[in-house]
PDB file of C-alpha atoms in Angstrom:
ATOM      1  CA  MET T   1      -0.828  55.077 -48.535  1.00  0.00           C
ATOM      2  CA  PRO T   2      -0.682  51.278 -48.126  1.00  0.00           C
ATOM      3  CA  TRP T   3       2.331  49.547 -46.576  1.00  0.00           C
ATOM      4  CA  PRO T   4       4.650  47.750 -49.019  1.00  0.00           C
ATOM      5  CA  ASP T   5       4.346  44.005 -49.366  1.00  0.00           C
ATOM      6  CA  ASP T   6       7.096  41.628 -48.271  1.00  0.00           C
ATOM      7  CA  SER T   7       7.712  40.769 -51.913  1.00  0.00           C
ATOM      8  CA  LEU T   8       8.635  44.377 -52.678  1.00  0.00           C
ATOM      9  CA  ILE T   9      10.963  44.625 -49.697  1.00  0.00           C
ATOM     10  CA  GLY T  10      12.876  41.494 -50.745  1.00  0.00           C
ATOM     11  CA  VAL T  11      13.467  42.874 -54.235  1.00  0.00           C
ATOM     12  CA  ASP T  12      14.964  46.124 -52.929  1.00  0.00           C
ATOM     13  CA  ASN T  13      18.599  46.290 -54.055  1.00  0.00           C
ATOM     14  CA  SER T  14      19.483  49.655 -52.584  1.00  0.00           C
ATOM     15  CA  ARG T  15      22.711  49.592 -50.622  1.00  0.00           C
ATOM     16  CA  GLY T  16      21.017  50.451 -47.339  1.00  0.00           C
ATOM     17  CA  SER T  17      18.477  47.643 -47.409  1.00  0.00           C
ATOM     18  CA  VAL T  18      18.722  44.721 -45.025  1.00  0.00           C
ATOM     19  CA  GLU T  19      18.342  42.147 -47.807  1.00  0.00           C
ATOM     20  CA  TYR T  20      21.196  43.699 -49.777  1.00  0.00           C
ATOM     21  CA  LEU T  21      23.450  43.662 -46.710  1.00  0.00           C
ATOM     22  CA  ARG T  22      22.570  40.029 -45.965  1.00  0.00           C
ATOM     23  CA  SER T  23      23.271  38.950 -49.530  1.00  0.00           C
ATOM     24  CA  LYS T  24      26.557  40.875 -49.460  1.00  0.00           C
ATOM     25  CA  GLN T  25      27.561  39.123 -46.216  1.00  0.00           C
ATOM     26  CA  GLN T  26      26.707  35.740 -47.724  1.00  0.00           C
ATOM     27  CA  GLN T  27      28.822  36.503 -50.789  1.00  0.00           C
ATOM     28  CA  GLN T  28      31.749  37.539 -48.591  1.00  0.00           C
ATOM     29  CA  GLN T  29      31.448  34.353 -46.531  1.00  0.00           C
ATOM     30  CA  GLN T  30      31.434  32.214 -49.676  1.00  0.00           C
ATOM     31  CA  GLN T  31      34.509  34.017 -50.995  1.00  0.00           C
ATOM     32  CA  GLN T  32      36.331  33.508 -47.692  1.00  0.00           C
ATOM     33  CA  GLN T  33      35.504  29.801 -47.726  1.00  0.00           C
ATOM     34  CA  GLN T  34      36.790  29.461 -51.278  1.00  0.00           C
ATOM     35  CA  GLN T  35      39.997  31.297 -50.377  1.00  0.00           C
ATOM     36  CA  GLN T  36      40.543  29.024 -47.385  1.00  0.00           C
ATOM     37  CA  ASP T  37      39.931  25.843 -49.402  1.00  0.00           C
ATOM     38  CA  PRO T  38      41.375  26.331 -52.899  1.00  0.00           C
ATOM     39  CA  ASP T  39      41.214  22.568 -53.544  1.00  0.00           C
ATOM     40  CA  THR T  40      37.428  22.596 -53.295  1.00  0.00           C
ATOM     41  CA  ALA T  41      36.981  25.649 -55.522  1.00  0.00           C
ATOM     42  CA  PRO T  42      35.239  24.899 -58.804  1.00  0.00           C
ATOM     43  CA  THR T  43      37.584  24.644 -61.775  1.00  0.00           C
ATOM     44  CA  GLY T  44      36.882  26.964 -64.663  1.00  0.00           C
ATOM     45  CA  PRO T  45      37.529  26.461 -68.374  1.00  0.00           C
ATOM     46  CA  LYS T  46      40.761  28.494 -68.250  1.00  0.00           C
ATOM     47  CA  ASP T  47      42.234  26.894 -65.119  1.00  0.00           C
ATOM     48  CA  THR T  48      45.532  25.058 -65.514  1.00  0.00           C
ATOM     49  CA  PRO T  49      45.832  21.627 -63.864  1.00  0.00           C
ATOM     50  CA  LYS T  50      48.144  21.530 -60.828  1.00  0.00           C
ATOM     51  CA  GLU T  51      50.526  19.003 -62.368  1.00  0.00           C
ATOM     52  CA  LYS T  52      51.107  21.162 -65.439  1.00  0.00           C
ATOM     53  CA  ALA T  53      51.442  24.361 -63.408  1.00  0.00           C
ATOM     54  CA  LEU T  54      54.105  22.843 -61.161  1.00  0.00           C
ATOM     55  CA  GLU T  55      56.274  21.570 -64.022  1.00  0.00           C
ATOM     56  CA  LYS T  56      59.758  23.003 -64.177  1.00  0.00           C
ATOM     57  CA  THR T  57      59.888  25.174 -67.281  1.00  0.00           C
ATOM     58  CA  TYR T  58      63.102  27.136 -66.751  1.00  0.00           C
ATOM     59  CA  ASN T  59      66.509  25.544 -67.235  1.00  0.00           C
ATOM     60  CA  TYR T  60      69.195  27.818 -65.766  1.00  0.00           C
ATOM     61  CA  ALA T  61      72.184  25.911 -67.180  1.00  0.00           C
ATOM     62  CA  LYS T  62      70.731  26.009 -70.696  1.00  0.00           C
ATOM     63  CA  GLU T  63      70.031  29.732 -70.348  1.00  0.00           C
ATOM     64  CA  VAL T  64      73.622  30.447 -69.252  1.00  0.00           C
ATOM     65  CA  ALA T  65      75.060  28.428 -72.150  1.00  0.00           C
ATOM     66  CA  THR T  66      72.799  30.239 -74.627  1.00  0.00           C
ATOM     67  CA  MET T  67      73.768  33.677 -73.312  1.00  0.00           C
ATOM     68  CA  ASP T  68      77.483  32.773 -73.449  1.00  0.00           C
ATOM     69  CA  ALA T  69      77.108  31.669 -77.076  1.00  0.00           C
ATOM     70  CA  ILE T  70      75.257  34.879 -77.963  1.00  0.00           C
ATOM     71  CA  ARG T  71      77.945  37.014 -76.312  1.00  0.00           C
ATOM     72  CA  PHE T  72      80.650  35.130 -78.203  1.00  0.00           C
ATOM     73  CA  MET T  73      78.878  35.569 -81.555  1.00  0.00           C
ATOM     74  CA  MET T  74      78.259  39.274 -80.943  1.00  0.00           C
ATOM     75  CA  SER T  75      81.830  39.955 -79.903  1.00  0.00           C
ATOM     76  CA  LYS T  76      83.352  37.973 -82.779  1.00  0.00           C
ATOM     77  CA  TYR T  77      82.779  40.697 -85.359  1.00  0.00           C
ATOM     78  CA  ASN T  78      82.454  43.728 -83.100  1.00  0.00           C
ATOM     79  CA  ARG T  79      86.139  44.335 -82.480  1.00  0.00           C
ATOM     80  CA  ASP T  80      87.412  47.856 -82.265  1.00  0.00           C
ATOM     81  CA  PHE T  81      90.593  48.190 -84.310  1.00  0.00           C
ATOM     82  CA  ARG T  82      92.370  51.504 -83.927  1.00  0.00           C
TER      83      ARG T  82
END
């Protein structure tokens, strides 16, 4: 039985192979680098720009006024007369 060529060994994707473990380590290192430097990560088509993401979208005072008005309207006709 002849020994396998180097080309066949490099293609081996079984979990125990050395090439698979090396490629897995390289992927983990790349992921760690991207997690450490989020500014240098490539932007995807669904990514939101930083300026838009940091905009203030919730107005507490407006929310309180709206809830007070809703409570008033709901209680106006829901009186219990006995």
